[in-house]
Amino acid sequence: MHVVRTQQFDRDSLKRLFELADELEGKTSATLSGKILASLFFEPSTRTRFSFESAMMRLGGDVLSAENANDASSSAKGETLEDSIRVMGQYADVIVLRHPDAGASERAASVSTVPIINAGDGAGQHPTQALLDLYTIERELGSVEGKIVAIVGDLKYGRAARSLAYLLGKFEGVQLLFISSPNLRMGDDIKEYLSEQRVAYEESEALEPAMRRADVVYQTRVQRERFPSEEEYRKFWGQYVIDRPLADSMREGAIIIHPLPRVGEIAPEVDDSPHAVYFKQVGYGLLVRMALLRAVLGNESYGIRL
Ligand code: NCD
């Protein structure tokens, strides 16, 4: 019923969800007419909130939105997340939740009478971002099987990077390169999972060789809001910047993706490179979120363990 972590998906459900996303391209319908989506965002967002709301409207549904729930909801008066969810569930048929605490979506799901979709829980997970990242890879490269995927940047706090690594753990043929400072390495929970799944990964601090090897480079933002101080954040910001010469060093057909927003880690001069796919990725995200809402609110679960 709920979508809180990428481990809930398997290859069959991904295939079915992505086929539905393909079908929905360029379409609007009344499939979810009469249904209401509530977005409850306790952290800033542009793409995730607007794309879920746009997806819902394109499927004929309606939207209730708290884009700044910290100040604009009863949370400002001290209401617990659990109580807010119990209440919102009586107004809406699905709740899309973004929250600064890891595990918040699971807490919400444990008391909710309607489906919870995790739109990012602190440094925990961001499953719908990972779905759209994988969909982007498949749309652009045909399949992720056998591909080398470099995940670059803040792998410690980056929930999008974490969710994507878990999702790619479903594909034995994928090779992962984790490029980060030693202080911002991918968590042991994920590395253990990948070992169990027999998915190969390497860790390195060097971006240049990874740019030349990879079929996919997933560049990410240093997660300023998770660092203990601005000074600590500044030590890592600007460490990995993809500029035009680095983009030009990539293999033919290789792609650069990014969950966005970028804050300097991809130079604007890369935007018209044939490898740059990060703005096209935004459009793919809308299709994936439309498909996901159909799965969560429709009569057919598409094999997802919701
Ligand atoms: C990501 C997030 O919020 O985790 N953004 C997004 O949803 N597109 C990545 C980020 O903020 O760096």
mmCIF file of N, CA and C in Angstrom, residues 180-266:
data_model
loop_
_atom_site.group_PDB
_atom_site.id
_atom_site.type_symbol
_atom_site.label_atom_id
_atom_site.label_comp_id
_atom_site.label_asym_id
_atom_site.label_seq_id
_atom_site.Cartn_x
_atom_site.Cartn_y
_atom_site.Cartn_z
ATOM 1 N N SER A 180 33.509 9.369 -4.194
ATOM 2 C CA SER A 180 33.242 10.353 -3.138
ATOM 3 C C SER A 180 34.507 10.572 -2.313
ATOM 4 N N SER A 181 34.435 11.603 -1.495
ATOM 5 C CA SER A 181 35.466 11.783 -0.483
ATOM 6 C C SER A 181 35.318 10.637 0.526
ATOM 7 N N PRO A 182 36.415 10.218 1.179
ATOM 8 C CA PRO A 182 36.309 9.141 2.173
ATOM 9 C C PRO A 182 35.299 9.476 3.275
ATOM 10 N N ASN A 183 35.092 10.762 3.549
ATOM 11 C CA ASN A 183 34.146 11.159 4.609
ATOM 12 C C ASN A 183 32.691 11.053 4.175
ATOM 13 N N LEU A 184 32.453 10.959 2.868
ATOM 14 C CA LEU A 184 31.062 10.951 2.380
ATOM 15 C C LEU A 184 30.751 9.666 1.628
ATOM 16 N N ARG A 185 31.362 8.572 2.083
ATOM 17 C CA ARG A 185 31.175 7.284 1.389
ATOM 18 C C ARG A 185 29.767 6.724 1.526
ATOM 19 N N MET A 186 29.421 5.857 0.595
ATOM 20 C CA MET A 186 28.156 5.127 0.644
ATOM 21 C C MET A 186 28.082 4.299 1.929
ATOM 22 N N GLY A 187 26.895 4.250 2.521
ATOM 23 C CA GLY A 187 26.711 3.559 3.800
ATOM 24 C C GLY A 187 26.923 2.053 3.723
ATOM 25 N N ASP A 188 27.308 1.480 4.857
ATOM 26 C CA ASP A 188 27.547 0.030 4.912
ATOM 27 C C ASP A 188 26.271 -0.757 4.647
ATOM 28 N N ASP A 189 25.109 -0.198 5.021
ATOM 29 C CA ASP A 189 23.852 -0.922 4.785
ATOM 30 C C ASP A 189 23.716 -1.257 3.302
ATOM 31 N N ILE A 190 24.074 -0.297 2.457
ATOM 32 C CA ILE A 190 23.934 -0.508 1.014
ATOM 33 C C ILE A 190 25.016 -1.432 0.485
ATOM 34 N N LYS A 191 26.238 -1.251 0.980
ATOM 35 C CA LYS A 191 27.331 -2.099 0.485
ATOM 36 C C LYS A 191 27.085 -3.562 0.863
ATOM 37 N N GLU A 192 26.542 -3.773 2.043
ATOM 38 C CA GLU A 192 26.217 -5.152 2.451
ATOM 39 C C GLU A 192 25.127 -5.729 1.553
ATOM 40 N N TYR A 193 24.130 -4.911 1.262
ATOM 41 C CA TYR A 193 23.023 -5.354 0.395
ATOM 42 C C TYR A 193 23.558 -5.728 -0.994
ATOM 43 N N LEU A 194 24.444 -4.892 -1.532
ATOM 44 C CA LEU A 194 24.978 -5.163 -2.872
ATOM 45 C C LEU A 194 25.793 -6.456 -2.872
ATOM 46 N N SER A 195 26.544 -6.681 -1.804
ATOM 47 C CA SER A 195 27.327 -7.919 -1.722
ATOM 48 C C SER A 195 26.401 -9.128 -1.683
ATOM 49 N N GLU A 196 25.346 -9.021 -0.905
ATOM 50 C CA GLU A 196 24.365 -10.127 -0.856
ATOM 51 C C GLU A 196 23.771 -10.395 -2.236
ATOM 52 N N GLN A 197 23.509 -9.312 -2.968
ATOM 53 C CA GLN A 197 22.876 -9.437 -4.290
ATOM 54 C C GLN A 197 23.893 -9.784 -5.380
ATOM 55 N N ARG A 198 25.160 -9.879 -4.998
ATOM 56 C CA ARG A 198 26.269 -10.137 -5.933
ATOM 57 C C ARG A 198 26.383 -9.066 -7.013
ATOM 58 N N VAL A 199 26.150 -7.837 -6.612
ATOM 59 C CA VAL A 199 26.344 -6.716 -7.532
ATOM 60 C C VAL A 199 27.699 -6.079 -7.215
ATOM 61 N N ALA A 200 28.539 -5.964 -8.273
ATOM 62 C CA ALA A 200 29.909 -5.478 -8.068
ATOM 63 C C ALA A 200 29.931 -3.970 -7.853
ATOM 64 N N TYR A 201 30.709 -3.529 -6.869
ATOM 65 C CA TYR A 201 30.906 -2.085 -6.706
ATOM 66 C C TYR A 201 32.357 -1.796 -6.368
ATOM 67 N N GLU A 202 32.805 -0.603 -6.764
ATOM 68 C CA GLU A 202 34.144 -0.140 -6.413
ATOM 69 C C GLU A 202 33.984 1.220 -5.764
ATOM 70 N N GLU A 203 34.902 1.550 -4.859
ATOM 71 C CA GLU A 203 34.891 2.885 -4.245
ATOM 72 C C GLU A 203 36.171 3.600 -4.612
ATOM 73 N N SER A 204 36.043 4.880 -4.946
ATOM 74 C CA SER A 204 37.232 5.633 -5.330
ATOM 75 C C SER A 204 36.993 7.116 -5.075
ATOM 76 N N GLU A 205 38.103 7.841 -5.010
ATOM 77 C CA GLU A 205 37.979 9.304 -4.884
ATOM 78 C C GLU A 205 38.155 9.983 -6.237
ATOM 79 N N ALA A 206 38.534 9.207 -7.257
ATOM 80 C CA ALA A 206 38.942 9.817 -8.529
ATOM 81 C C ALA A 206 37.784 9.869 -9.532
ATOM 82 N N LEU A 207 37.407 11.063 -9.916
ATOM 83 C CA LEU A 207 36.292 11.232 -10.856
ATOM 84 C C LEU A 207 36.709 10.995 -12.308
ATOM 85 N N GLU A 208 37.912 11.468 -12.673
ATOM 86 C CA GLU A 208 38.286 11.454 -14.099
ATOM 87 C C GLU A 208 38.250 10.067 -14.727
ATOM 88 N N PRO A 209 38.886 9.057 -14.102
ATOM 89 C CA PRO A 209 38.807 7.720 -14.726
ATOM 90 C C PRO A 209 37.381 7.179 -14.784
ATOM 91 N N ALA A 210 36.575 7.530 -13.794
ATOM 92 C CA ALA A 210 35.178 7.053 -13.787
ATOM 93 C C ALA A 210 34.398 7.683 -14.938
ATOM 94 N N MET A 211 34.663 8.940 -15.227
ATOM 95 C CA MET A 211 33.969 9.608 -16.348
ATOM 96 C C MET A 211 34.281 8.903 -17.664
ATOM 97 N N ARG A 212 35.502 8.422 -17.799
ATOM 98 C CA ARG A 212 35.883 7.756 -19.061
ATOM 99 C C ARG A 212 35.291 6.355 -19.163
ATOM 100 N N ARG A 213 35.105 5.702 -18.007
ATOM 101 C CA ARG A 213 34.632 4.302 -18.020
ATOM 102 C C ARG A 213 33.127 4.158 -18.057
ATOM 103 N N ALA A 214 32.425 5.084 -17.407
ATOM 104 C CA ALA A 214 31.006 4.849 -17.108
ATOM 105 C C ALA A 214 30.086 4.994 -18.324
ATOM 106 N N ASP A 215 28.994 4.222 -18.299
ATOM 107 C CA ASP A 215 27.899 4.427 -19.259
ATOM 108 C C ASP A 215 26.935 5.471 -18.706
ATOM 109 N N VAL A 216 26.862 5.532 -17.377
ATOM 110 C CA VAL A 216 25.976 6.490 -16.708
ATOM 111 C C VAL A 216 26.764 7.152 -15.587
ATOM 112 N N VAL A 217 26.744 8.483 -15.547
ATOM 113 C CA VAL A 217 27.310 9.201 -14.403
ATOM 114 C C VAL A 217 26.150 9.874 -13.683
ATOM 115 N N TYR A 218 25.953 9.479 -12.431
ATOM 116 C CA TYR A 218 24.887 10.081 -11.604
ATOM 117 C C TYR A 218 25.566 11.076 -10.679
ATOM 118 N N GLN A 219 25.527 12.336 -11.070
ATOM 119 C CA GLN A 219 26.167 13.383 -10.262
ATOM 120 C C GLN A 219 25.170 13.853 -9.207
ATOM 121 N N THR A 220 25.638 14.153 -7.989
ATOM 122 C CA THR A 220 24.717 14.588 -6.929
ATOM 123 C C THR A 220 25.243 15.811 -6.191
ATOM 124 N N ARG A 221 24.354 16.468 -5.517
ATOM 125 C CA ARG A 221 24.637 17.688 -4.751
ATOM 126 C C ARG A 221 25.156 17.327 -3.354
ATOM 127 N N VAL A 222 26.116 18.096 -2.867
ATOM 128 C CA VAL A 222 26.522 17.927 -1.464
ATOM 129 C C VAL A 222 25.359 18.458 -0.615
ATOM 130 N N GLN A 223 24.873 17.619 0.305
ATOM 131 C CA GLN A 223 23.614 17.896 1.009
ATOM 132 C C GLN A 223 23.844 18.851 2.192
ATOM 133 N N ARG A 224 24.012 20.093 1.851
ATOM 134 C CA ARG A 224 24.328 21.144 2.823
ATOM 135 C C ARG A 224 23.516 21.050 4.121
ATOM 136 N N GLU A 225 22.218 20.805 3.989
ATOM 137 C CA GLU A 225 21.318 20.816 5.145
ATOM 138 C C GLU A 225 21.566 19.681 6.140
ATOM 139 N N ARG A 226 22.367 18.680 5.743
ATOM 140 C CA ARG A 226 22.629 17.554 6.656
ATOM 141 C C ARG A 226 23.947 17.713 7.425
ATOM 142 N N PHE A 227 24.759 18.712 7.059
ATOM 143 C CA PHE A 227 26.071 18.842 7.703
ATOM 144 C C PHE A 227 25.943 19.537 9.053
ATOM 145 N N PRO A 228 26.824 19.164 9.994
ATOM 146 C CA PRO A 228 26.742 19.771 11.321
ATOM 147 C C PRO A 228 26.994 21.281 11.286
ATOM 148 N N SER A 229 27.790 21.778 10.328
ATOM 149 C CA SER A 229 28.023 23.225 10.238
ATOM 150 C C SER A 229 28.298 23.615 8.792
ATOM 151 N N GLU A 230 28.160 24.896 8.516
ATOM 152 C CA GLU A 230 28.441 25.447 7.185
ATOM 153 C C GLU A 230 29.919 25.216 6.829
ATOM 154 N N GLU A 231 30.759 25.332 7.839
ATOM 155 C CA GLU A 231 32.201 25.162 7.638
ATOM 156 C C GLU A 231 32.507 23.729 7.167
ATOM 157 N N GLU A 232 31.858 22.780 7.800
ATOM 158 C CA GLU A 232 32.031 21.369 7.449
ATOM 159 C C GLU A 232 31.569 21.137 5.998
ATOM 160 N N TYR A 233 30.413 21.724 5.637
ATOM 161 C CA TYR A 233 29.870 21.598 4.284
ATOM 162 C C TYR A 233 30.837 22.174 3.248
ATOM 163 N N ARG A 234 31.410 23.323 3.563
ATOM 164 C CA ARG A 234 32.300 24.015 2.622
ATOM 165 C C ARG A 234 33.542 23.183 2.280
ATOM 166 N N LYS A 235 33.910 22.272 3.195
ATOM 167 C CA LYS A 235 35.080 21.417 2.925
ATOM 168 C C LYS A 235 34.824 20.508 1.726
ATOM 169 N N PHE A 236 33.564 20.197 1.469
ATOM 170 C CA PHE A 236 33.244 19.213 0.427
ATOM 171 C C PHE A 236 32.619 19.822 -0.819
ATOM 172 N N TRP A 237 32.020 20.989 -0.673
ATOM 173 C CA TRP A 237 31.380 21.633 -1.819
ATOM 174 C C TRP A 237 32.453 21.995 -2.855
ATOM 175 N N GLY A 238 32.177 21.699 -4.109
ATOM 176 C CA GLY A 238 33.109 22.057 -5.178
ATOM 177 C C GLY A 238 34.196 21.022 -5.423
ATOM 178 N N GLN A 239 34.133 19.902 -4.695
ATOM 179 C CA GLN A 239 35.168 18.880 -4.847
ATOM 180 C C GLN A 239 35.047 18.135 -6.178
ATOM 181 N N TYR A 240 33.818 17.862 -6.578
ATOM 182 C CA TYR A 240 33.605 17.137 -7.830
ATOM 183 C C TYR A 240 32.735 17.970 -8.757
ATOM 184 N N VAL A 241 33.394 18.603 -9.726
ATOM 185 C CA VAL A 241 32.642 19.417 -10.681
ATOM 186 C C VAL A 241 32.822 18.815 -12.071
ATOM 187 N N ILE A 242 31.699 18.533 -12.742
ATOM 188 C CA ILE A 242 31.793 18.069 -14.132
ATOM 189 C C ILE A 242 31.811 19.294 -15.030
ATOM 190 N N ASP A 243 32.959 19.504 -15.680
ATOM 191 C CA ASP A 243 33.056 20.620 -16.630
ATOM 192 C C ASP A 243 33.039 20.043 -18.050
ATOM 193 N N ARG A 244 33.153 20.894 -19.031
ATOM 194 C CA ARG A 244 33.007 20.422 -20.416
ATOM 195 C C ARG A 244 34.103 19.417 -20.822
ATOM 196 N N PRO A 245 35.381 19.686 -20.485
ATOM 197 C CA PRO A 245 36.390 18.678 -20.858
ATOM 198 C C PRO A 245 36.106 17.302 -20.242
ATOM 199 N N LEU A 246 35.622 17.275 -19.002
ATOM 200 C CA LEU A 246 35.307 15.981 -18.377
ATOM 201 C C LEU A 246 34.134 15.307 -19.095
ATOM 202 N N ALA A 247 33.119 16.092 -19.438
ATOM 203 C CA ALA A 247 31.971 15.532 -20.169
ATOM 204 C C ALA A 247 32.435 15.007 -21.529
ATOM 205 N N ASP A 248 33.321 15.760 -22.181
ATOM 206 C CA ASP A 248 33.801 15.347 -23.504
ATOM 207 C C ASP A 248 34.637 14.068 -23.454
ATOM 208 N N SER A 249 35.153 13.738 -22.261
ATOM 209 C CA SER A 249 35.985 12.531 -22.148
ATOM 210 C C SER A 249 35.148 11.254 -22.036
ATOM 211 N N MET A 250 33.813 11.407 -22.006
ATOM 212 C CA MET A 250 32.956 10.225 -21.801
ATOM 213 C C MET A 250 32.845 9.370 -23.056
ATOM 214 N N ARG A 251 32.468 8.108 -22.842
ATOM 215 C CA ARG A 251 32.259 7.196 -23.967
ATOM 216 C C ARG A 251 31.085 7.674 -24.824
ATOM 217 N N GLU A 252 31.122 7.293 -26.084
ATOM 218 C CA GLU A 252 30.025 7.677 -26.957
ATOM 219 C C GLU A 252 28.724 7.057 -26.431
ATOM 220 N N GLY A 253 27.683 7.843 -26.362
ATOM 221 C CA GLY A 253 26.387 7.329 -25.902
ATOM 222 C C GLY A 253 26.217 7.352 -24.393
ATOM 223 N N ALA A 254 27.315 7.618 -23.648
ATOM 224 C CA ALA A 254 27.204 7.645 -22.180
ATOM 225 C C ALA A 254 26.411 8.874 -21.744
ATOM 226 N N ILE A 255 25.758 8.770 -20.585
ATOM 227 C CA ILE A 255 24.895 9.873 -20.154
ATOM 228 C C ILE A 255 25.251 10.396 -18.759
ATOM 229 N N ILE A 256 24.975 11.680 -18.560
ATOM 230 C CA ILE A 256 25.099 12.303 -17.231
ATOM 231 C C ILE A 256 23.675 12.573 -16.753
ATOM 232 N N ILE A 257 23.350 12.058 -15.558
ATOM 233 C CA ILE A 257 22.054 12.371 -14.963
ATOM 234 C C ILE A 257 22.282 12.981 -13.583
ATOM 235 N N HIS A 258 21.263 13.626 -13.034
ATOM 236 C CA HIS A 258 21.391 14.337 -11.748
ATOM 237 C C HIS A 258 19.964 14.495 -11.213
ATOM 238 N N PRO A 259 19.738 14.263 -9.920
ATOM 239 C CA PRO A 259 18.364 14.438 -9.424
ATOM 240 C C PRO A 259 17.936 15.900 -9.432
ATOM 241 N N LEU A 260 18.905 16.805 -9.453
ATOM 242 C CA LEU A 260 18.681 18.256 -9.365
ATOM 243 C C LEU A 260 18.072 18.614 -7.994
ATOM 244 N N PRO A 261 18.256 19.758 -7.416
ATOM 245 C CA PRO A 261 18.945 20.891 -8.010
ATOM 246 C C PRO A 261 20.471 20.711 -8.018
ATOM 247 N N ARG A 262 21.119 21.351 -9.024
ATOM 248 C CA ARG A 262 22.582 21.387 -9.018
ATOM 249 C C ARG A 262 23.007 22.723 -8.430
ATOM 250 N N VAL A 263 24.081 22.692 -7.682
ATOM 251 C CA VAL A 263 24.602 23.957 -7.129
ATOM 252 C C VAL A 263 26.092 24.037 -7.448
ATOM 253 N N GLY A 264 26.384 23.984 -8.748
ATOM 254 C CA GLY A 264 27.765 24.139 -9.195
ATOM 255 C C GLY A 264 28.448 22.840 -9.595
ATOM 256 N N GLU A 265 27.861 21.678 -9.276
ATOM 257 C CA GLU A 265 28.610 20.434 -9.544
ATOM 258 C C GLU A 265 28.518 19.958 -10.997
ATOM 259 N N ILE A 266 27.657 20.593 -11.798
ATOM 260 C CA ILE A 266 27.734 20.411 -13.255
ATOM 261 C C ILE A 266 27.777 21.819 -13.851
#
